[in-house]
């Protein structure tokens, strides 16, 4: 188990970011309904500015080398949940597998509910940015983004796409769903970057 609950020390003295309250719950928050998916046809793609575009079925993805991490979760609406235990593939490992082109600077995640979110590539190449299929030792519940979701413990949680089915490497920045609607592009909780 990799403990990443001290990653806040890079950004400040307090584990709980300013303006957040800690909850012992792990609430579900989505812009709409939980999408359905078919295990027979579900696939996850890595596309764009990479040497090799990749496609995985769920079992192929789950057979990649994985890690279990303990990390904190900060929602931009003001709640934080500490000590969440997720299992999955760290972003840097997947990026290495695809071979990211030198001119890639940005990443766009897409999801089964039509959600998208974006981040600079440098913010994604951190071990806490995880494609996870397990929470607390159990398969990730549909409401929390199962079968596969992204976690972004250095960012507000809207940067972590639930039901993720694609990652695109970009040579120019693009905005995701909330980023087009006034939410911060950088989303650092310790700087309270909630809105742009
Ligand atoms: N696909 C998708 N991912 C999403 C969202 C969404 O609506 N759709 N909501 C985001 C927001 S604002 C938050 S706080 C977290 C909530 O994750 P949770 O429901 O597991 O707590 O998911 C993020 N990822
Ligand atoms: Mo959120």
PDB file of C-alpha atoms and ligand atoms in Angstrom:
ATOM      1  CA  UNK A   1       0.000   0.000   0.000  1.00  0.00           C
ATOM      2  CA  UNK A   2       1.306   3.363  -1.036  1.00  0.00           C
ATOM      3  CA  UNK A   3       0.372   6.137   1.393  1.00  0.00           C
ATOM      4  CA  UNK A   4      -0.118   9.417  -0.498  1.00  0.00           C
ATOM      5  CA  UNK A   5      -2.005  11.255   2.250  1.00  0.00           C
ATOM      6  CA  UNK A   6       1.027  13.504   2.868  1.00  0.00           C
ATOM      7  CA  UNK A   7       1.177  14.917  -0.656  1.00  0.00           C
ATOM      8  CA  UNK A   8      -0.351  18.179   0.685  1.00  0.00           C
ATOM      9  CA  UNK A   9       3.053  19.113   2.134  1.00  0.00           C
ATOM     10  CA  UNK A  10       4.067  20.207  -1.374  1.00  0.00           C
ATOM     11  CA  UNK A  11       1.295  22.826  -1.294  1.00  0.00           C
ATOM     12  CA  UNK A  12       0.809  23.892   2.326  1.00  0.00           C
ATOM     13  CA  UNK A  13       0.907  23.038   6.024  1.00  0.00           C
ATOM     14  CA  UNK A  14      -2.632  21.708   6.376  1.00  0.00           C
ATOM     15  CA  UNK A  15      -3.864  18.373   5.156  1.00  0.00           C
ATOM     16  CA  UNK A  16      -7.403  19.820   4.934  1.00  0.00           C
ATOM     17  CA  UNK A  17      -7.368  22.500   2.197  1.00  0.00           C
ATOM     18  CA  UNK A  18      -8.800  25.948   3.048  1.00  0.00           C
ATOM     19  CA  UNK A  19     -12.587  26.228   2.948  1.00  0.00           C
ATOM     20  CA  UNK A  20     -13.101  22.452   3.044  1.00  0.00           C
ATOM     21  CA  UNK A  21     -14.822  20.409   5.762  1.00  0.00           C
ATOM     22  CA  UNK A  22     -13.925  16.821   6.442  1.00  0.00           C
ATOM     23  CA  UNK A  23     -16.660  14.218   6.166  1.00  0.00           C
ATOM     24  CA  UNK A  24     -16.441  10.580   7.173  1.00  0.00           C
ATOM     25  CA  UNK A  25     -18.761   9.726   4.274  1.00  0.00           C
ATOM     26  CA  UNK A  26     -17.740   9.240   0.675  1.00  0.00           C
ATOM     27  CA  UNK A  27     -20.668  11.013  -1.038  1.00  0.00           C
ATOM     28  CA  UNK A  28     -21.676  10.407  -4.652  1.00  0.00           C
ATOM     29  CA  UNK A  29     -21.702  13.516  -6.832  1.00  0.00           C
ATOM     30  CA  UNK A  30     -22.441  13.429 -10.571  1.00  0.00           C
ATOM     31  CA  UNK A  31     -23.763  15.931 -13.081  1.00  0.00           C
ATOM     32  CA  UNK A  32     -26.435  13.466 -14.177  1.00  0.00           C
ATOM     33  CA  UNK A  33     -27.479   9.847 -14.046  1.00  0.00           C
ATOM     34  CA  UNK A  34     -25.102   6.941 -13.652  1.00  0.00           C
ATOM     35  CA  UNK A  35     -24.482   5.617 -17.183  1.00  0.00           C
ATOM     36  CA  UNK A  36     -24.983   1.960 -17.976  1.00  0.00           C
ATOM     37  CA  UNK A  37     -22.226  -0.016 -19.639  1.00  0.00           C
ATOM     38  CA  UNK A  38     -21.838  -3.418 -21.215  1.00  0.00           C
ATOM     39  CA  UNK A  39     -18.887  -5.541 -20.065  1.00  0.00           C
ATOM     40  CA  UNK A  40     -18.887  -7.209 -23.506  1.00  0.00           C
ATOM     41  CA  UNK A  41     -18.299  -4.006 -25.442  1.00  0.00           C
ATOM     42  CA  UNK A  42     -16.706  -1.657 -22.873  1.00  0.00           C
ATOM     43  CA  UNK A  43     -13.320  -0.450 -23.967  1.00  0.00           C
ATOM     44  CA  UNK A  44     -10.819   2.108 -22.833  1.00  0.00           C
ATOM     45  CA  UNK A  45      -8.673   3.980 -25.352  1.00  0.00           C
ATOM     46  CA  UNK A  46      -5.465   5.997 -25.207  1.00  0.00           C
ATOM     47  CA  UNK A  47      -5.259   8.268 -28.244  1.00  0.00           C
ATOM     48  CA  UNK A  48      -3.699  11.430 -29.671  1.00  0.00           C
ATOM     49  CA  UNK A  49      -0.068  12.475 -29.413  1.00  0.00           C
ATOM     50  CA  UNK A  50       1.382   9.069 -28.533  1.00  0.00           C
ATOM     51  CA  UNK A  51       3.689   6.627 -30.289  1.00  0.00           C
ATOM     52  CA  UNK A  52       1.143   3.852 -29.988  1.00  0.00           C
ATOM     53  CA  UNK A  53      -2.597   4.288 -29.507  1.00  0.00           C
ATOM     54  CA  UNK A  54      -3.903   1.679 -27.079  1.00  0.00           C
ATOM     55  CA  UNK A  55      -7.231  -0.075 -26.548  1.00  0.00           C
ATOM     56  CA  UNK A  56      -8.069  -2.231 -23.534  1.00  0.00           C
ATOM     57  CA  UNK A  57     -10.969  -4.408 -22.507  1.00  0.00           C
ATOM     58  CA  UNK A  58     -11.717  -4.250 -18.800  1.00  0.00           C
ATOM     59  CA  UNK A  59      -9.928  -7.499 -18.049  1.00  0.00           C
ATOM     60  CA  UNK A  60      -6.919  -6.429 -20.114  1.00  0.00           C
ATOM     61  CA  UNK A  61      -6.773  -3.170 -18.199  1.00  0.00           C
ATOM     62  CA  UNK A  62      -7.099  -4.910 -14.839  1.00  0.00           C
ATOM     63  CA  UNK A  63      -4.256  -7.250 -15.697  1.00  0.00           C
ATOM     64  CA  UNK A  64      -1.781  -4.346 -16.010  1.00  0.00           C
ATOM     65  CA  UNK A  65       0.588  -3.919 -13.041  1.00  0.00           C
ATOM     66  CA  UNK A  66      -1.485  -2.130 -10.402  1.00  0.00           C
ATOM     67  CA  UNK A  67      -0.994  -0.302  -7.132  1.00  0.00           C
ATOM     68  CA  UNK A  68      -3.102   0.217  -4.033  1.00  0.00           C
ATOM     69  CA  UNK A  69      -2.898   3.762  -2.717  1.00  0.00           C
ATOM     70  CA  UNK A  70      -4.284   5.639   0.259  1.00  0.00           C
ATOM     71  CA  UNK A  71      -5.224   9.144  -0.768  1.00  0.00           C
ATOM     72  CA  UNK A  72      -7.506  12.062   0.169  1.00  0.00           C
ATOM     73  CA  UNK A  73     -10.416  13.305  -1.925  1.00  0.00           C
ATOM     74  CA  UNK A  74     -11.442  16.990  -2.173  1.00  0.00           C
ATOM     75  CA  UNK A  75     -14.693  18.054  -3.846  1.00  0.00           C
ATOM     76  CA  UNK A  76     -14.865  21.646  -5.073  1.00  0.00           C
ATOM     77  CA  UNK A  77     -18.292  22.034  -3.387  1.00  0.00           C
ATOM     78  CA  UNK A  78     -16.511  21.948  -0.008  1.00  0.00           C
ATOM     79  CA  UNK A  79     -16.234  18.422   1.343  1.00  0.00           C
ATOM     80  CA  UNK A  80     -13.141  16.275   1.734  1.00  0.00           C
ATOM     81  CA  UNK A  81     -12.866  12.566   2.510  1.00  0.00           C
ATOM     82  CA  UNK A  82      -9.596  11.338   3.998  1.00  0.00           C
ATOM     83  CA  UNK A  83      -7.937   7.952   3.649  1.00  0.00           C
ATOM     84  CA  UNK A  84      -9.659   6.540   0.588  1.00  0.00           C
ATOM     85  CA  UNK A  85      -8.071   3.301  -0.550  1.00  0.00           C
ATOM     86  CA  UNK A  86      -8.031   2.823  -4.326  1.00  0.00           C
ATOM     87  CA  UNK A  87      -6.450   0.179  -6.552  1.00  0.00           C
ATOM     88  CA  UNK A  88      -5.540   0.823 -10.163  1.00  0.00           C
ATOM     89  CA  UNK A  89      -2.930   1.885 -12.695  1.00  0.00           C
ATOM     90  CA  UNK A  90      -0.964   5.108 -12.086  1.00  0.00           C
ATOM     91  CA  UNK A  91      -1.179   7.618 -14.956  1.00  0.00           C
ATOM     92  CA  UNK A  92       2.615   7.748 -15.479  1.00  0.00           C
ATOM     93  CA  UNK A  93       2.704   3.976 -16.068  1.00  0.00           C
ATOM     94  CA  UNK A  94       0.011   4.169 -18.724  1.00  0.00           C
ATOM     95  CA  UNK A  95       1.696   7.157 -20.365  1.00  0.00           C
ATOM     96  CA  UNK A  96       4.941   5.237 -20.545  1.00  0.00           C
ATOM     97  CA  UNK A  97       3.169   2.265 -22.120  1.00  0.00           C
ATOM     98  CA  UNK A  98       1.736   4.474 -24.880  1.00  0.00           C
ATOM     99  CA  UNK A  99       4.920   6.529 -25.352  1.00  0.00           C
ATOM    100  CA  UNK A 100       3.918  10.182 -25.170  1.00  0.00           C
ATOM    101  CA  UNK A 101       5.098  12.421 -28.025  1.00  0.00           C
ATOM    102  CA  UNK A 102       7.477  15.279 -27.199  1.00  0.00           C
ATOM    103  CA  UNK A 103       4.953  17.884 -28.305  1.00  0.00           C
ATOM    104  CA  UNK A 104       2.143  16.633 -26.035  1.00  0.00           C
ATOM    105  CA  UNK A 105       1.331  19.247 -23.388  1.00  0.00           C
ATOM    106  CA  UNK A 106      -2.211  18.528 -22.254  1.00  0.00           C
ATOM    107  CA  UNK A 107      -4.632  15.690 -21.550  1.00  0.00           C
ATOM    108  CA  UNK A 108      -8.387  15.324 -22.043  1.00  0.00           C
ATOM    109  CA  UNK A 109     -10.263  12.563 -20.209  1.00  0.00           C
ATOM    110  CA  UNK A 110     -13.634  11.389 -21.498  1.00  0.00           C
ATOM    111  CA  UNK A 111     -16.341   9.342 -19.849  1.00  0.00           C
ATOM    112  CA  UNK A 112     -19.448   7.274 -20.576  1.00  0.00           C
ATOM    113  CA  UNK A 113     -21.825  10.018 -19.350  1.00  0.00           C
ATOM    114  CA  UNK A 114     -20.406  12.535 -21.838  1.00  0.00           C
ATOM    115  CA  UNK A 115     -18.295  14.185 -19.128  1.00  0.00           C
ATOM    116  CA  UNK A 116     -14.852  15.467 -20.003  1.00  0.00           C
ATOM    117  CA  UNK A 117     -12.116  17.091 -17.951  1.00  0.00           C
ATOM    118  CA  UNK A 118      -8.670  18.389 -18.833  1.00  0.00           C
ATOM    119  CA  UNK A 119      -5.299  18.846 -17.165  1.00  0.00           C
ATOM    120  CA  UNK A 120      -1.802  19.857 -18.194  1.00  0.00           C
ATOM    121  CA  UNK A 121       0.265  16.750 -18.924  1.00  0.00           C
ATOM    122  CA  UNK A 122       2.713  17.667 -16.143  1.00  0.00           C
ATOM    123  CA  UNK A 123      -0.128  17.529 -13.576  1.00  0.00           C
ATOM    124  CA  UNK A 124      -1.079  14.041 -14.788  1.00  0.00           C
ATOM    125  CA  UNK A 125       2.409  12.575 -14.573  1.00  0.00           C
ATOM    126  CA  UNK A 126       2.102  12.131 -10.812  1.00  0.00           C
ATOM    127  CA  UNK A 127       1.752   8.804  -9.091  1.00  0.00           C
ATOM    128  CA  UNK A 128      -1.483   9.766  -7.310  1.00  0.00           C
ATOM    129  CA  UNK A 129      -3.277  10.247 -10.623  1.00  0.00           C
ATOM    130  CA  UNK A 130      -4.782   6.803 -10.779  1.00  0.00           C
ATOM    131  CA  UNK A 131      -7.123   4.844 -13.063  1.00  0.00           C
ATOM    132  CA  UNK A 132      -8.907   2.847 -10.378  1.00  0.00           C
ATOM    133  CA  UNK A 133     -11.332  -0.080 -10.433  1.00  0.00           C
ATOM    134  CA  UNK A 134     -11.311  -0.885  -6.728  1.00  0.00           C
ATOM    135  CA  UNK A 135     -12.277   1.102  -3.636  1.00  0.00           C
ATOM    136  CA  UNK A 136     -11.562  -0.254  -0.152  1.00  0.00           C
ATOM    137  CA  UNK A 137     -10.889  -3.710  -1.547  1.00  0.00           C
ATOM    138  CA  UNK A 138     -14.186  -3.982  -3.459  1.00  0.00           C
ATOM    139  CA  UNK A 139     -15.062  -3.376  -7.102  1.00  0.00           C
ATOM    140  CA  UNK A 140     -15.722   0.341  -7.550  1.00  0.00           C
ATOM    141  CA  UNK A 141     -19.488   0.953  -7.252  1.00  0.00           C
ATOM    142  CA  UNK A 142     -21.284   2.289 -10.312  1.00  0.00           C
ATOM    143  CA  UNK A 143     -22.157   5.542  -8.513  1.00  0.00           C
ATOM    144  CA  UNK A 144     -18.497   6.185  -7.776  1.00  0.00           C
ATOM    145  CA  UNK A 145     -17.509   5.638 -11.388  1.00  0.00           C
ATOM    146  CA  UNK A 146     -17.246   1.896 -11.848  1.00  0.00           C
ATOM    147  CA  UNK A 147     -15.994   0.105 -13.771  1.00  0.00           C
ATOM    148  CA  UNK A 148     -13.112   2.598 -14.031  1.00  0.00           C
ATOM    149  CA  UNK A 149     -12.486   6.138 -12.824  1.00  0.00           C
ATOM    150  CA  UNK A 150      -9.665   8.624 -12.412  1.00  0.00           C
ATOM    151  CA  UNK A 151      -8.460  10.042  -9.082  1.00  0.00           C
ATOM    152  CA  UNK A 152      -6.579  13.328  -8.854  1.00  0.00           C
ATOM    153  CA  UNK A 153      -5.589  13.829  -5.188  1.00  0.00           C
ATOM    154  CA  UNK A 154      -3.551  16.987  -5.952  1.00  0.00           C
ATOM    155  CA  UNK A 155      -6.657  18.575  -7.541  1.00  0.00           C
ATOM    156  CA  UNK A 156     -10.345  19.073  -6.818  1.00  0.00           C
ATOM    157  CA  UNK A 157     -12.121  15.862  -7.635  1.00  0.00           C
ATOM    158  CA  UNK A 158     -13.906  17.144 -10.763  1.00  0.00           C
ATOM    159  CA  UNK A 159     -10.555  16.536 -12.460  1.00  0.00           C
ATOM    160  CA  UNK A 160     -11.085  12.820 -11.862  1.00  0.00           C
ATOM    161  CA  UNK A 161     -13.475  11.438 -14.484  1.00  0.00           C
ATOM    162  CA  UNK A 162     -15.789   8.693 -13.278  1.00  0.00           C
ATOM    163  CA  UNK A 163     -16.737   6.049 -15.893  1.00  0.00           C
ATOM    164  CA  UNK A 164     -13.601   7.030 -17.792  1.00  0.00           C
ATOM    165  CA  UNK A 165     -13.315   5.407 -21.215  1.00  0.00           C
ATOM    166  CA  UNK A 166     -10.713   7.523 -22.949  1.00  0.00           C
ATOM    167  CA  UNK A 167      -7.564   9.563 -22.489  1.00  0.00           C
ATOM    168  CA  UNK A 168      -6.401  11.821 -25.278  1.00  0.00           C
ATOM    169  CA  UNK A 169      -2.943  13.402 -25.351  1.00  0.00           C
ATOM    170  CA  UNK A 170      -3.078  16.884 -26.882  1.00  0.00           C
ATOM    171  CA  UNK A 171      -0.556  19.297 -28.363  1.00  0.00           C
ATOM    172  CA  UNK A 172      -2.813  22.253 -27.439  1.00  0.00           C
ATOM    173  CA  UNK A 173      -4.945  22.704 -24.298  1.00  0.00           C
ATOM    174  CA  UNK A 174      -8.686  22.022 -24.505  1.00  0.00           C
ATOM    175  CA  UNK A 175     -11.341  22.599 -21.843  1.00  0.00           C
ATOM    176  CA  UNK A 176     -13.469  19.933 -20.228  1.00  0.00           C
ATOM    177  CA  UNK A 177     -17.111  20.023 -19.144  1.00  0.00           C
ATOM    178  CA  UNK A 178     -16.793  22.089 -15.935  1.00  0.00           C
ATOM    179  CA  UNK A 179     -13.764  24.005 -17.203  1.00  0.00           C
ATOM    180  CA  UNK A 180     -16.006  25.405 -19.983  1.00  0.00           C
ATOM    181  CA  UNK A 181     -18.539  26.411 -17.328  1.00  0.00           C
ATOM    182  CA  UNK A 182     -16.319  28.571 -15.136  1.00  0.00           C
ATOM    183  CA  UNK A 183     -14.503  26.090 -12.940  1.00  0.00           C
ATOM    184  CA  UNK A 184     -10.772  26.478 -12.536  1.00  0.00           C
ATOM    185  CA  UNK A 185      -8.506  24.845 -15.070  1.00  0.00           C
ATOM    186  CA  UNK A 186      -5.749  24.285 -12.498  1.00  0.00           C
ATOM    187  CA  UNK A 187      -8.004  23.348  -9.517  1.00  0.00           C
ATOM    188  CA  UNK A 188      -5.393  23.282  -6.743  1.00  0.00           C
ATOM    189  CA  UNK A 189      -7.341  22.863  -3.469  1.00  0.00           C
ATOM    190  CA  UNK A 190      -4.587  24.385  -1.285  1.00  0.00           C
ATOM    191  CA  UNK A 191      -4.680  27.542  -3.436  1.00  0.00           C
ATOM    192  CA  UNK A 192      -8.493  27.454  -3.426  1.00  0.00           C
ATOM    193  CA  UNK A 193      -8.559  27.498  -7.220  1.00  0.00           C
ATOM    194  CA  UNK A 194     -12.283  26.742  -7.515  1.00  0.00           C
ATOM    195  CA  UNK A 195     -13.349  29.111 -10.325  1.00  0.00           C
ATOM    196  CA  UNK A 196     -11.573  30.652 -13.272  1.00  0.00           C
TER     197      UNK A 196
HETATM  198  N1  LIG B   1     -17.945  11.196 -15.579  1.00  0.00           N
HETATM  199  C1  LIG B   1     -18.072  12.016 -14.533  1.00  0.00           C
HETATM  200  N2  LIG B   1     -17.032  12.152 -13.694  1.00  0.00           N
HETATM  201  C2  LIG B   1     -17.121  12.966 -12.629  1.00  0.00           C
HETATM  202  C3  LIG B   1     -18.284  13.721 -12.371  1.00  0.00           C
HETATM  203  C4  LIG B   1     -19.372  13.555 -13.274  1.00  0.00           C
HETATM  204  O1  LIG B   1     -20.436  14.155 -13.140  1.00  0.00           O
HETATM  205  N3  LIG B   1     -19.222  12.690 -14.337  1.00  0.00           N
HETATM  206  N4  LIG B   1     -18.329  14.564 -11.274  1.00  0.00           N
HETATM  207  C5  LIG B   1     -17.039  15.007 -10.712  1.00  0.00           C
HETATM  208  C6  LIG B   1     -17.150  15.644  -9.413  1.00  0.00           C
HETATM  209  S1  LIG B   1     -17.616  17.266  -9.372  1.00  0.00           S
HETATM  210  C7  LIG B   1     -16.741  15.022  -8.257  1.00  0.00           C
HETATM  211  S2  LIG B   1     -16.707  15.789  -6.753  1.00  0.00           S
HETATM  212  C8  LIG B   1     -16.377  13.600  -8.269  1.00  0.00           C
HETATM  213  C9  LIG B   1     -17.309  12.859  -7.344  1.00  0.00           C
HETATM  214  O2  LIG B   1     -16.943  11.521  -7.220  1.00  0.00           O
HETATM  215  P1  LIG B   1     -17.802  10.589  -6.269  1.00  0.00           P
HETATM  216  O3  LIG B   1     -19.214  10.625  -6.769  1.00  0.00           O
HETATM  217  O4  LIG B   1     -17.179   9.244  -6.332  1.00  0.00           O
HETATM  218  O5  LIG B   1     -17.714  11.189  -4.894  1.00  0.00           O
HETATM  219  O6  LIG B   1     -16.454  13.007  -9.550  1.00  0.00           O
HETATM  220  C10 LIG B   1     -16.057  13.847 -10.605  1.00  0.00           C
HETATM  221  N5  LIG B   1     -16.032  13.072 -11.813  1.00  0.00           N
HETATM  222 MO1  LIG B   2     -17.038  17.992  -7.149  1.00  0.00          MO
END
